[in-house]
Short mmCIF file of C-alpha atoms in Angstrom, two decimals:
data_model
loop_
_atom_site.label_atom_id
_atom_site.label_comp_id
_atom_site.label_asym_id
_atom_site.label_seq_id
_atom_site.Cartn_x
_atom_site.Cartn_y
_atom_site.Cartn_z
CA MET J 1 -27.35 8.89 -17.40
CA MET J 2 -27.58 5.78 -20.07
CA THR J 3 -23.79 4.87 -20.19
CA ARG J 4 -23.82 4.22 -16.46
CA ARG J 5 -26.08 1.26 -16.73
CA VAL J 6 -24.41 -1.74 -15.37
CA HIS J 7 -25.03 -5.18 -16.66
CA PRO J 8 -27.45 -6.88 -13.60
CA LEU J 9 -24.69 -9.81 -13.91
CA LEU J 10 -21.79 -8.00 -13.03
CA ILE J 11 -24.25 -6.70 -10.14
CA GLY J 12 -24.37 -10.01 -8.90
CA PHE J 13 -20.89 -10.99 -8.83
CA THR J 14 -19.87 -7.71 -7.57
CA ALA J 15 -22.46 -8.61 -4.60
CA LEU J 16 -20.81 -12.23 -4.20
CA VAL J 17 -17.41 -10.49 -3.97
CA PHE J 18 -18.70 -8.52 -1.02
CA VAL J 19 -19.75 -11.54 0.58
CA PHE J 20 -16.26 -13.06 0.16
CA LEU J 21 -14.28 -9.91 1.35
CA VAL J 22 -16.55 -8.97 4.61
CA GLY J 23 -18.03 -12.46 5.06
CA PRO J 24 -14.61 -14.20 6.75
CA LEU J 25 -14.59 -10.99 9.07
CA VAL J 26 -17.90 -11.73 10.07
CA ILE J 27 -17.06 -15.25 10.95
CA ILE J 28 -14.24 -14.13 13.10
CA ILE J 29 -16.80 -11.98 15.36
CA GLY J 30 -19.30 -14.80 15.39
CA ALA J 31 -16.23 -17.50 16.76
CA SER J 32 -15.27 -14.86 19.28
CA ILE J 33 -18.40 -15.29 21.11
CA SER J 34 -18.86 -19.06 21.13
CA ASP J 35 -19.29 -20.81 24.37
CA THR J 36 -16.98 -23.72 22.97
CA SER J 37 -13.62 -24.11 23.59
CA PHE J 38 -12.73 -24.28 20.34
CA LEU J 39 -12.65 -22.49 17.35
CA THR J 40 -16.85 -22.86 15.68
CA PHE J 41 -18.73 -21.03 13.98
CA PRO J 42 -21.62 -20.69 14.10
CA PRO J 43 -21.24 -19.91 17.52
CA ARG J 44 -22.65 -22.37 19.87
CA GLY J 45 -23.74 -20.54 22.99
CA ILE J 46 -22.65 -17.15 23.60
CA THR J 47 -20.13 -15.87 26.20
CA LEU J 48 -17.71 -12.96 26.83
CA ARG J 49 -14.89 -14.96 28.02
CA TRP J 50 -12.64 -14.95 25.64
CA TYR J 51 -12.33 -11.59 25.79
CA GLU J 52 -11.53 -11.54 29.47
CA ASN J 53 -9.52 -13.92 28.69
CA ILE J 54 -7.43 -11.80 26.54
CA PHE J 55 -6.24 -9.66 29.51
CA GLU J 56 -5.90 -13.10 31.62
CA VAL J 57 -3.17 -14.17 28.89
CA SER J 58 -0.25 -11.70 29.90
CA ALA J 59 1.49 -12.23 26.76
CA PHE J 60 -1.22 -10.55 24.54
CA THR J 61 -1.56 -7.46 26.75
CA ARG J 62 2.20 -6.77 26.78
CA THR J 63 2.50 -7.29 23.26
CA MET J 64 -0.49 -5.13 22.72
CA GLY J 65 1.78 -2.42 24.77
CA THR J 66 4.96 -2.90 22.46
CA SER J 67 2.96 -2.90 19.27
CA PHE J 68 1.04 0.26 20.67
CA THR J 69 4.46 2.43 21.68
CA LEU J 70 6.61 0.67 18.76
CA ALA J 71 3.83 2.24 16.02
CA LEU J 72 3.93 5.67 17.55
CA LEU J 73 7.52 5.96 18.35
CA GLY J 74 8.23 4.67 14.61
CA THR J 75 5.51 6.46 12.99
CA SER J 76 6.82 10.16 14.85
CA LEU J 77 10.31 9.58 14.00
CA SER J 78 9.67 8.83 10.44
CA LEU J 79 7.19 11.87 10.47
CA LEU J 80 10.24 13.83 12.19
CA VAL J 81 12.63 13.26 9.53
CA GLY J 82 9.71 12.42 6.12
CA ILE J 83 7.98 15.93 6.74
CA PRO J 84 11.33 17.78 6.04
CA ALA J 85 11.92 15.49 3.30
CA ALA J 86 8.68 16.07 1.68
CA TYR J 87 8.83 20.09 1.72
CA ALA J 88 12.36 20.07 0.40
CA LEU J 89 11.54 17.64 -2.40
CA SER J 90 8.55 19.90 -3.37
CA ARG J 91 9.59 23.33 -2.44
CA TYR J 92 13.23 22.83 -4.00
CA ARG J 93 12.61 20.19 -6.56
CA ILE J 94 14.89 22.10 -9.16
CA GLU J 95 17.96 22.80 -7.06
CA LEU J 96 18.30 18.85 -5.80
CA PRO J 97 19.02 15.98 -7.72
CA SER J 98 16.50 13.62 -8.95
CA PHE J 99 17.52 10.47 -7.86
CA LEU J 100 15.98 11.77 -4.00
CA SER J 101 12.71 11.32 -4.77
CA THR J 102 13.86 7.67 -5.82
CA VAL J 103 15.50 7.17 -2.76
CA PHE J 104 12.48 7.11 -0.17
CA VAL J 105 10.94 4.56 -2.64
CA LEU J 106 13.31 2.23 -2.06
CA PRO J 107 11.55 0.78 1.78
CA ILE J 108 9.06 -0.43 -0.69
CA LEU J 109 10.84 -1.62 -3.51
CA VAL J 110 13.02 -3.85 -1.33
CA PRO J 111 10.83 -6.94 0.22
CA GLU J 112 9.76 -6.20 3.54
CA ILE J 113 11.21 -9.73 4.89
CA VAL J 114 14.43 -8.84 3.20
CA LEU J 115 14.57 -5.59 5.22
CA GLY J 116 13.62 -6.99 8.41
CA PHE J 117 16.30 -10.04 8.06
CA SER J 118 18.92 -7.67 6.84
CA ILE J 119 18.41 -5.58 9.93
CA MET J 120 18.58 -7.47 11.59
CA LYS J 121 21.72 -9.18 10.67
CA SER J 122 23.74 -6.00 10.44
CA ILE J 123 22.36 -3.82 13.22
CA THR J 124 21.30 -6.09 15.70
CA ALA J 125 23.83 -8.96 15.45
CA GLY J 126 26.06 -7.00 13.80
CA MET J 127 26.38 -3.94 15.85
CA GLY J 128 24.96 -5.08 19.02
CA VAL J 129 21.60 -2.66 18.82
CA ALA J 130 19.58 -3.77 21.41
CA ILE J 131 16.44 -5.65 20.19
CA TYR J 132 13.55 -2.13 21.07
CA PRO J 133 16.01 0.05 19.36
CA SER J 134 16.29 -1.87 16.57
CA LEU J 135 12.38 -2.71 16.15
CA VAL J 136 11.31 1.05 16.27
CA ILE J 137 14.47 1.42 13.57
CA GLY J 138 12.64 -0.91 11.37
CA HIS J 139 9.04 0.07 12.02
CA ALA J 140 10.32 3.73 11.40
CA LEU J 141 11.98 2.28 7.43
CA LEU J 142 9.23 0.61 6.72
CA VAL J 143 6.48 3.43 7.32
CA LEU J 144 8.89 6.54 5.96
CA PRO J 145 7.41 5.90 2.33
CA TYR J 146 3.89 6.37 3.47
CA CYS J 147 4.93 9.52 5.21
CA VAL J 148 7.21 11.06 2.74
CA ARG J 149 4.70 10.68 -0.40
CA VAL J 150 1.67 11.25 1.39
CA VAL J 151 2.85 15.01 3.32
CA SER J 152 4.38 15.39 -0.45
CA ALA J 153 0.63 15.24 -1.82
CA SER J 154 -0.29 17.45 0.11
CA LEU J 155 2.08 20.20 -0.52
CA ALA J 156 2.00 19.89 -3.87
CA SER J 157 -1.65 21.78 -3.58
CA PHE J 158 0.07 24.11 -1.46
CA ASP J 159 0.82 27.79 -2.54
CA PHE J 160 4.51 28.41 -1.97
CA SER J 161 3.95 32.36 -2.52
CA ILE J 162 1.87 32.31 0.54
CA GLU J 163 5.00 31.04 2.71
CA GLU J 164 6.80 33.61 0.61
CA ALA J 165 4.79 36.48 1.77
CA ALA J 166 5.11 36.17 5.22
CA VAL J 167 9.15 35.70 4.61
CA SER J 168 9.24 38.84 3.01
CA LEU J 169 7.23 40.68 5.88
CA GLY J 170 9.95 39.40 8.04
CA CYS J 171 8.56 36.15 9.44
CA PRO J 172 11.86 33.61 10.09
CA ARG J 173 11.75 31.03 7.71
CA TRP J 174 11.40 28.05 10.34
CA ARG J 175 8.42 30.30 11.90
CA ALA J 176 6.41 30.60 8.23
CA PHE J 177 6.64 26.80 8.01
CA LEU J 178 5.68 26.25 11.64
CA THR J 179 2.49 28.63 11.42
CA VAL J 180 2.10 28.87 7.86
CA VAL J 181 2.62 25.47 5.92
CA LEU J 182 2.16 23.11 8.44
CA PRO J 183 -1.42 24.14 8.85
CA ASN J 184 -2.40 24.19 5.65
CA VAL J 185 -1.03 20.67 5.15
CA ARG J 186 -2.35 19.31 8.10
CA ALA J 187 -4.66 16.78 6.78
CA GLY J 188 -1.51 15.35 4.60
CA VAL J 189 0.26 15.03 8.10
CA ILE J 190 -2.66 13.21 9.49
CA ALA J 191 -3.70 10.82 7.15
CA ALA J 192 0.67 9.86 6.82
CA PHE J 193 0.22 9.50 10.72
CA ILE J 194 -2.82 6.90 10.11
CA LEU J 195 -1.54 5.11 7.20
CA ALA J 196 2.00 4.84 9.06
CA PHE J 197 0.21 3.61 12.36
CA ILE J 198 -1.94 1.16 10.97
CA THR J 199 1.19 -0.32 9.01
CA SER J 200 3.42 -0.29 11.97
CA ILE J 201 0.60 -1.98 14.08
CA ASN J 202 -0.18 -4.60 11.49
CA ASP J 203 3.37 -5.62 10.66
CA VAL J 204 5.01 -9.07 10.32
CA SER J 205 7.61 -9.10 8.66
CA ILE J 206 9.83 -6.60 9.79
CA SER J 207 8.91 -7.74 13.61
CA LEU J 208 9.57 -11.77 12.78
CA PHE J 209 13.11 -11.03 13.17
CA LEU J 210 13.43 -8.58 15.87
CA THR J 211 11.57 -10.12 18.04
CA GLY J 212 12.64 -12.76 20.43
CA PRO J 213 11.38 -14.20 23.98
CA GLY J 214 11.79 -11.22 25.82
CA ILE J 215 9.68 -8.85 23.51
CA SER J 216 7.44 -9.31 20.89
CA THR J 217 4.31 -7.94 19.11
CA LEU J 218 1.22 -8.52 18.96
CA PRO J 219 1.07 -10.24 15.57
CA ILE J 220 4.21 -11.83 15.76
CA GLN J 221 2.50 -13.17 19.42
CA LEU J 222 -0.90 -13.74 17.55
CA LEU J 223 1.01 -15.86 14.80
CA ALA J 224 2.84 -18.16 17.75
CA HIS J 225 -0.21 -18.60 19.62
CA MET J 226 -2.40 -19.59 16.48
CA GLU J 227 0.39 -22.27 15.84
CA GLN J 228 0.18 -24.26 19.26
CA PHE J 229 -3.64 -22.94 20.22
CA PHE J 230 -6.82 -23.07 18.75
CA ASP J 231 -9.18 -21.46 20.93
CA PRO J 232 -11.60 -18.12 20.31
CA THR J 233 -9.28 -16.30 22.29
CA ILE J 234 -7.70 -15.52 18.88
CA ALA J 235 -10.89 -15.19 17.71
CA SER J 236 -11.21 -12.38 20.06
CA VAL J 237 -8.40 -10.56 20.15
CA SER J 238 -8.51 -10.16 16.28
CA VAL J 239 -12.20 -8.64 16.54
CA LEU J 240 -9.80 -5.87 18.78
CA LEU J 241 -7.82 -5.43 16.55
CA MET J 242 -10.68 -4.60 13.69
CA LEU J 243 -11.78 -2.17 16.32
CA VAL J 244 -8.60 -0.67 15.70
CA THR J 245 -9.28 -0.18 12.40
CA VAL J 246 -13.23 0.97 12.90
CA ALA J 247 -11.54 3.50 14.99
CA VAL J 248 -9.20 4.63 12.60
CA MET J 249 -11.55 4.66 9.77
CA ALA J 250 -13.87 6.85 11.75
CA THR J 251 -10.87 9.23 12.18
CA VAL J 252 -10.18 9.34 8.57
CA GLU J 253 -13.89 9.58 7.79
CA PHE J 254 -14.18 12.94 10.15
CA THR J 255 -10.62 14.14 9.15
CA LEU J 256 -10.76 13.77 5.30
CA GLY J 257 -13.33 11.46 3.97
CA LEU J 258 -13.11 8.24 2.78
CA THR J 259 -12.45 8.63 -0.75
CA PHE J 260 -8.86 10.14 -0.18
CA LEU J 261 -8.37 6.85 -0.18
CA THR J 262 -8.79 6.17 -3.85
CA LYS J 263 -6.54 8.78 -4.74
CA MET R 1 22.50 30.06 2.24
CA THR R 2 21.22 29.16 -0.92
CA ALA R 3 17.97 26.98 -1.62
CA ARG R 4 19.93 24.25 -2.94
CA GLN R 5 21.69 23.86 0.62
CA LEU R 6 18.64 24.63 2.53
CA GLY R 7 17.32 21.93 0.16
CA TRP R 8 20.08 19.29 1.07
CA TYR R 9 20.11 19.92 5.18
CA LEU R 10 16.38 19.21 5.15
CA VAL R 11 16.66 16.03 2.92
CA MET R 12 19.73 14.91 4.56
CA PRO R 13 18.18 12.92 7.78
CA ALA R 14 15.84 10.95 5.77
CA THR R 15 18.50 10.11 3.42
CA LEU R 16 20.64 9.08 5.98
CA ALA R 17 18.63 6.87 7.73
CA VAL R 18 17.51 5.22 4.49
CA VAL R 19 21.23 4.97 3.74
CA ILE R 20 22.31 3.93 6.78
CA PHE R 21 19.38 1.42 7.85
CA LEU R 22 18.48 0.26 4.20
CA GLY R 23 21.42 0.45 2.26
CA TRP R 24 24.05 -0.52 3.98
CA PRO R 25 22.38 -3.72 5.81
CA VAL R 26 20.76 -4.81 3.03
CA GLY R 27 23.98 -4.32 0.57
CA GLY R 28 26.19 -5.94 3.54
CA THR R 29 23.40 -9.42 3.12
CA PHE R 30 23.99 -9.17 -0.32
CA SER R 31 27.54 -9.23 -0.92
CA THR R 32 27.83 -11.68 1.58
CA THR R 33 26.30 -13.73 -1.19
CA PHE R 34 28.69 -13.42 -4.33
CA LEU R 35 32.18 -14.37 -2.90
CA ASP R 36 33.08 -17.30 -0.27
CA GLY R 37 35.45 -19.90 -0.20
CA SER R 38 34.20 -21.66 -3.31
CA GLY R 39 34.33 -18.59 -5.59
CA TRP R 40 32.23 -16.32 -7.12
CA PHE R 41 28.22 -17.03 -7.45
CA SER R 42 28.87 -20.28 -5.73
CA ASN R 43 25.76 -19.87 -3.40
CA TYR R 44 23.66 -19.12 -6.48
CA VAL R 45 25.21 -22.50 -8.34
CA ASN R 46 24.05 -23.97 -5.09
CA PHE R 47 20.65 -22.83 -4.99
CA PHE R 48 19.68 -23.27 -8.78
CA SER R 49 21.33 -27.11 -8.42
CA SER R 50 19.28 -28.19 -5.69
CA PRO R 51 15.74 -29.35 -6.95
CA PHE R 52 14.13 -28.67 -3.46
CA ARG R 53 15.24 -24.67 -3.64
CA ARG R 54 14.24 -24.31 -7.44
CA ALA R 55 10.76 -26.08 -6.51
CA VAL R 56 10.32 -23.57 -3.49
CA LEU R 57 10.88 -20.56 -6.26
CA TRP R 58 8.76 -21.98 -8.77
CA ARG R 59 5.86 -22.70 -6.20
CA THR R 60 6.08 -18.79 -5.01
CA THR R 61 6.54 -17.66 -8.45
CA GLU R 62 2.88 -19.84 -9.32
CA ILE R 63 1.46 -18.78 -6.46
CA ALA R 64 1.82 -15.13 -7.11
CA LEU R 65 0.91 -15.51 -10.99
CA VAL R 66 -2.47 -16.92 -10.50
CA THR R 67 -3.17 -14.84 -7.08
CA THR R 68 -2.16 -11.81 -9.39
CA VAL R 69 -4.67 -13.14 -12.42
CA ILE R 70 -7.62 -13.93 -10.24
CA SER R 71 -7.37 -10.19 -8.26
CA LEU R 72 -6.98 -8.65 -11.83
CA LEU R 73 -9.91 -10.81 -12.69
CA ILE R 74 -12.23 -10.09 -9.94
CA GLY R 75 -10.84 -6.44 -8.91
CA PHE R 76 -11.16 -5.68 -12.51
CA VAL R 77 -15.34 -6.37 -12.75
CA THR R 78 -16.03 -5.27 -9.00
CA ALA R 79 -13.91 -2.15 -9.56
CA TYR R 80 -15.98 -1.09 -12.82
CA VAL R 81 -19.33 -1.68 -10.98
CA VAL R 82 -18.37 0.33 -7.79
CA SER R 83 -17.00 3.25 -10.40
CA ARG R 84 -20.63 3.51 -11.67
CA ALA R 85 -22.46 2.39 -8.88
CA PRO R 86 -24.89 5.22 -6.90
CA GLY R 87 -22.92 8.08 -4.27
CA SER R 88 -24.36 6.28 -1.30
CA TRP R 89 -23.63 2.69 -2.11
CA LYS R 90 -20.42 3.39 -3.45
CA GLY R 91 -19.16 5.15 -0.17
CA ILE R 92 -20.63 1.93 1.50
CA LEU R 93 -18.79 -0.31 -1.25
CA ILE R 94 -15.19 1.48 -0.88
CA VAL R 95 -15.73 1.45 2.78
CA ALA R 96 -16.37 -2.29 3.13
CA ALA R 97 -12.81 -3.07 0.72
CA VAL R 98 -10.87 -0.73 2.65
CA PHE R 99 -12.23 -2.13 5.84
CA PRO R 100 -10.40 -5.64 5.33
CA LEU R 101 -7.48 -3.61 3.75
CA LEU R 102 -6.63 -2.09 7.21
CA THR R 103 -6.92 -5.01 8.99
CA GLY R 104 -4.20 -6.97 9.83
CA VAL R 105 -2.53 -9.92 7.20
CA VAL R 106 -2.81 -12.17 10.37
CA VAL R 107 -6.41 -11.52 11.64
CA ARG R 108 -7.38 -11.79 7.62
CA SER R 109 -5.37 -15.29 7.20
CA PHE R 110 -6.80 -16.57 10.55
CA ALA R 111 -10.13 -16.32 8.96
CA TRP R 112 -9.33 -18.69 6.77
CA LEU R 113 -8.13 -21.35 9.13
CA ILE R 114 -11.25 -20.90 10.65
CA ILE R 115 -12.91 -21.33 7.42
CA LEU R 116 -11.09 -24.20 5.79
CA GLY R 117 -10.32 -26.33 8.50
CA LYS R 118 -11.28 -29.81 9.18
CA ASN R 119 -14.43 -28.74 11.26
CA GLY R 120 -14.48 -25.69 8.81
CA ILE R 121 -17.29 -24.07 7.70
CA ALA R 122 -16.43 -25.18 4.24
CA ASN R 123 -16.16 -28.35 5.47
CA GLU R 124 -19.77 -28.27 7.30
CA ILE R 125 -21.67 -26.57 4.44
CA MET R 126 -20.18 -29.19 1.49
CA LEU R 127 -21.37 -31.63 3.68
CA SER R 128 -24.88 -30.65 4.91
CA LEU R 129 -25.25 -29.46 1.15
CA GLY R 130 -24.00 -32.85 0.01
CA ILE R 131 -21.52 -32.40 -2.10
CA ILE R 132 -19.10 -34.57 -0.18
CA SER R 133 -19.50 -37.42 2.25
CA GLU R 134 -16.71 -36.75 4.12
CA PRO R 135 -14.78 -33.72 5.46
CA LEU R 136 -11.89 -32.69 3.16
CA SER R 137 -8.31 -31.63 4.62
CA MET R 138 -8.04 -28.20 2.48
CA LEU R 139 -5.22 -26.66 4.65
CA TYR R 140 -1.68 -26.72 3.84
CA THR R 141 -2.38 -27.23 0.42
CA LYS R 142 -1.60 -24.36 -2.58
CA GLY R 143 -5.24 -24.07 -3.33
CA SER R 144 -5.83 -22.48 0.68
CA VAL R 145 -2.70 -20.45 0.05
CA ILE R 146 -4.32 -19.12 -3.23
CA ILE R 147 -7.68 -18.31 -1.64
CA ALA R 148 -6.23 -16.52 1.15
CA MET R 149 -3.64 -14.44 -0.74
CA VAL R 150 -6.46 -13.48 -3.43
CA TYR R 151 -8.69 -12.37 -0.16
CA LEU R 152 -5.51 -10.02 1.23
CA PHE R 153 -5.37 -8.58 -2.80
CA VAL R 154 -8.44 -8.61 -3.99
CA PRO R 155 -9.37 -4.98 -2.13
CA LEU R 156 -6.15 -3.60 -2.83
CA MET R 157 -6.89 -4.41 -6.45
CA ILE R 158 -10.19 -2.76 -6.27
CA LEU R 159 -8.91 0.20 -4.80
CA THR R 160 -6.46 0.75 -7.20
CA ILE R 161 -8.73 0.16 -10.30
CA VAL R 162 -11.61 2.45 -8.80
CA GLY R 163 -9.01 5.19 -8.60
CA VAL R 164 -7.67 4.72 -12.15
CA LEU R 165 -11.71 4.22 -13.63
CA GLU R 166 -12.56 7.59 -12.07
CA SER R 167 -9.82 9.55 -13.61
CA ILE R 168 -11.33 8.27 -16.81
CA PRO R 169 -13.88 11.47 -18.07
CA ASP R 170 -17.17 10.51 -18.57
CA GLU R 171 -17.31 12.73 -21.70
CA TYR R 172 -15.38 10.27 -23.65
CA VAL R 173 -17.96 7.52 -23.17
CA ASP R 174 -20.48 9.82 -23.23
CA ALA R 175 -18.92 10.98 -26.96
CA ALA R 176 -18.54 7.23 -27.77
CA ALA R 177 -22.33 6.79 -27.22
CA SER R 178 -23.34 9.58 -29.00
CA LEU R 179 -21.64 8.40 -31.64
CA GLY R 180 -23.33 5.14 -31.67
CA ALA R 181 -20.95 2.73 -30.02
CA SER R 182 -22.68 0.07 -28.14
CA PRO R 183 -21.95 -0.23 -24.78
CA PHE R 184 -19.52 -3.72 -25.25
CA ALA R 185 -17.65 -1.11 -27.96
CA ARG R 186 -17.52 1.44 -25.29
CA PHE R 187 -16.06 -0.66 -22.38
CA TRP R 188 -13.44 -2.32 -24.98
CA GLN R 189 -12.56 0.48 -27.11
CA ILE R 190 -12.70 3.55 -24.77
CA VAL R 191 -12.83 2.59 -20.87
CA PHE R 192 -10.51 -0.78 -21.02
CA PRO R 193 -7.65 0.73 -22.50
CA LEU R 194 -7.42 3.67 -20.20
CA ALA R 195 -7.80 1.12 -17.79
CA VAL R 196 -4.89 -0.56 -18.51
CA PRO R 197 -1.84 1.55 -16.21
CA GLY R 198 -3.81 0.93 -13.41
CA LEU R 199 -4.23 -2.73 -14.02
CA ILE R 200 -0.52 -3.21 -14.27
CA VAL R 201 0.02 -0.73 -11.40
CA GLY R 202 -2.69 -3.53 -9.24
CA ALA R 203 -1.07 -6.15 -10.75
CA VAL R 204 3.02 -5.11 -9.54
CA LEU R 205 1.52 -4.32 -6.28
CA VAL R 206 -0.13 -8.10 -6.08
CA PHE R 207 2.60 -10.09 -7.38
CA THR R 208 5.48 -8.63 -5.83
CA GLY R 209 2.92 -8.30 -2.26
CA SER R 210 2.31 -12.14 -2.72
CA PHE R 211 5.79 -13.14 -3.97
CA THR R 212 6.97 -11.97 -0.91
CA SER R 213 4.82 -12.84 2.03
CA TYR R 214 5.12 -14.74 5.30
CA ALA R 215 1.95 -15.33 7.24
CA THR R 216 -0.17 -16.71 4.92
CA PRO R 217 2.02 -19.19 3.37
CA GLN R 218 2.83 -19.86 7.32
CA LEU R 219 0.03 -20.31 8.32
CA LEU R 220 -2.23 -21.39 5.86
CA GLY R 221 0.68 -23.52 3.79
CA GLY R 222 2.72 -25.11 6.62
CA GLU R 223 5.94 -26.89 5.81
CA GLN R 224 4.65 -28.42 2.25
CA GLN R 225 3.39 -25.20 0.90
CA MET R 226 6.85 -23.41 1.47
CA MET R 227 7.07 -20.28 -0.01
CA MET R 228 10.28 -17.86 -0.62
CA GLY R 229 9.08 -15.77 2.18
CA THR R 230 8.86 -18.97 4.34
CA PHE R 231 11.83 -20.51 3.70
CA LEU R 232 14.26 -17.53 4.35
CA HIS R 233 12.68 -17.36 7.51
CA GLN R 234 13.47 -21.18 8.04
CA ARG R 235 16.93 -20.49 7.07
CA ALA R 236 17.62 -17.54 9.12
CA MET R 237 15.96 -18.59 12.16
CA VAL R 238 15.79 -22.18 12.40
CA THR R 239 18.76 -23.87 10.36
CA PHE R 240 20.81 -20.20 11.15
CA ASP R 241 22.31 -20.71 7.57
CA TRP R 242 22.56 -17.13 7.21
CA ILE R 243 24.37 -17.18 4.05
CA GLY R 244 21.46 -19.18 2.81
CA ALA R 245 18.83 -17.17 3.73
CA SER R 246 21.21 -14.18 2.26
CA THR R 247 21.25 -16.13 -1.20
CA ILE R 248 17.00 -16.19 -0.51
CA ALA R 249 17.07 -12.82 0.10
CA ALA R 250 18.89 -11.49 -2.58
CA ILE R 251 17.02 -13.71 -5.62
CA MET R 252 13.56 -12.25 -3.76
CA THR R 253 14.78 -8.99 -4.07
CA ILE R 254 15.98 -9.12 -8.07
CA VAL R 255 12.42 -10.43 -8.92
CA THR R 256 10.87 -8.32 -7.27
CA ILE R 257 12.47 -4.91 -8.94
CA THR R 258 13.00 -6.40 -12.10
CA ILE R 259 9.25 -7.28 -11.95
CA VAL R 260 8.19 -3.63 -11.19
CA TYR R 261 11.18 -1.70 -13.44
CA VAL R 262 9.97 -4.06 -16.75
CA MET R 263 6.26 -3.26 -15.90
CA SER R 264 6.41 0.21 -15.09
CA ARG R 265 8.61 0.52 -18.30
CA LEU R 266 5.44 -1.44 -20.03
CA ALA R 267 2.96 0.72 -18.68
CA LYS R 268 4.75 4.15 -19.51
CA ARG R 269 4.89 2.29 -23.36
CA LEU R 270 1.25 1.62 -23.42
CA ASN R 271 0.00 4.88 -22.16
CA PRO R 272 2.67 7.99 -22.35
CA ALA R 273 0.49 10.30 -20.79
CA ALA R 274 -0.64 8.69 -17.63
CA VAL R 275 2.05 9.12 -15.17
#
């Protein structure tokens, strides 16, 4: 179609932008296999010892475990309260006061770093809640908007008369929800889980205030390590994190198709 | 049970979670800043009467603004090309934009630490090309923070704008073409005005994201380029000045919410039909 033609200059510019986007990540991969004790690119000699080193630095393996369980716990809790909320907001919108739908946008509106500081001040220091539960609370709150909005979006295209049909045939409401509604919005729930999980695992600003010498998350540990050392181990941990991203993208592609991310 | 009651029961757990774990802590943080021994708003008077603190606020605003403008320009052109790319290419380009977005902020900022360092690639390339005769120190400058921030936010801008451009029906552009509009006119009179709400959404995301960021200014800016986020952390966790930190937190939140509010009103006024 004639209208779809794009000027070659714009194509060239776009090519440069994508080099800018992907290049730095390629550089990290290169730096992670360099056989030198300092970070360099292009790599001089190839070695995998920096990858072995990750598992010898106990702080990395320990915080990796913490980040993973934290993301799992925080996301699950958030979905547990978020799915019913999303359902109610889609199903009973007219019956509910309109301010309720803005409540779940608040965790996005308040800057993350302000939220982290406030939770540390009130919940951890003020109420004496231990660090780990505080972290779980912070992460669950951080991902709640994703859970509510993504599940709501998939409920928007669900025809609630199917659920009504099940109920009118004698199915209890809770069972109709579990066997009729939930399987129909499965894709939305998976998408919410994935987005929330990746947000939680990469979080810096909330964890920043809630971690300490005893307990830390991987991104915080990485930041601390970067400020003191400058060796390729950081690059190899970064590559591992990129592999997590690859796994996530593959999952999204197989379950929903990546185009859902531009909607 | 009526539908109204059932609805309330279902939203209650999540609403309570937001009220207890967000409303109460954030409200508490703000309330301590308004009144203390020296009277109402003395903490804000303190903040704005210190040239150092004003400089941090101004630097943060400036870096966030420049980042937003550059991301808008790069993001719009790129999104335009991506949205017109043939099927298979479009998929590849979207994957290439989503991938950095899903990779953590720390990893992406770290990449620029390698690139912009004294013995980094940027210096090596410029040395070998003879552009410079000795390595430049580019880290801990405003420029390095802005480059890394643009790197962080351009993918978000591209995806936001691609989404909006895709929603503009092809028929509009075809109609303009059949009426004899030049490619340039088609772009400026049809595509651009319809894309403006998307540009505003993208700009808000980038501005608030960079205004409140922590990891990037911490790694690439250091003490010299302290921004509001790094300042808040330093006040709270290094000098333990919790009232000072709370005041910074309140100012950051006020700026963020004001920007979101004003821009969403603007988006509605410019294009009442768009949601």
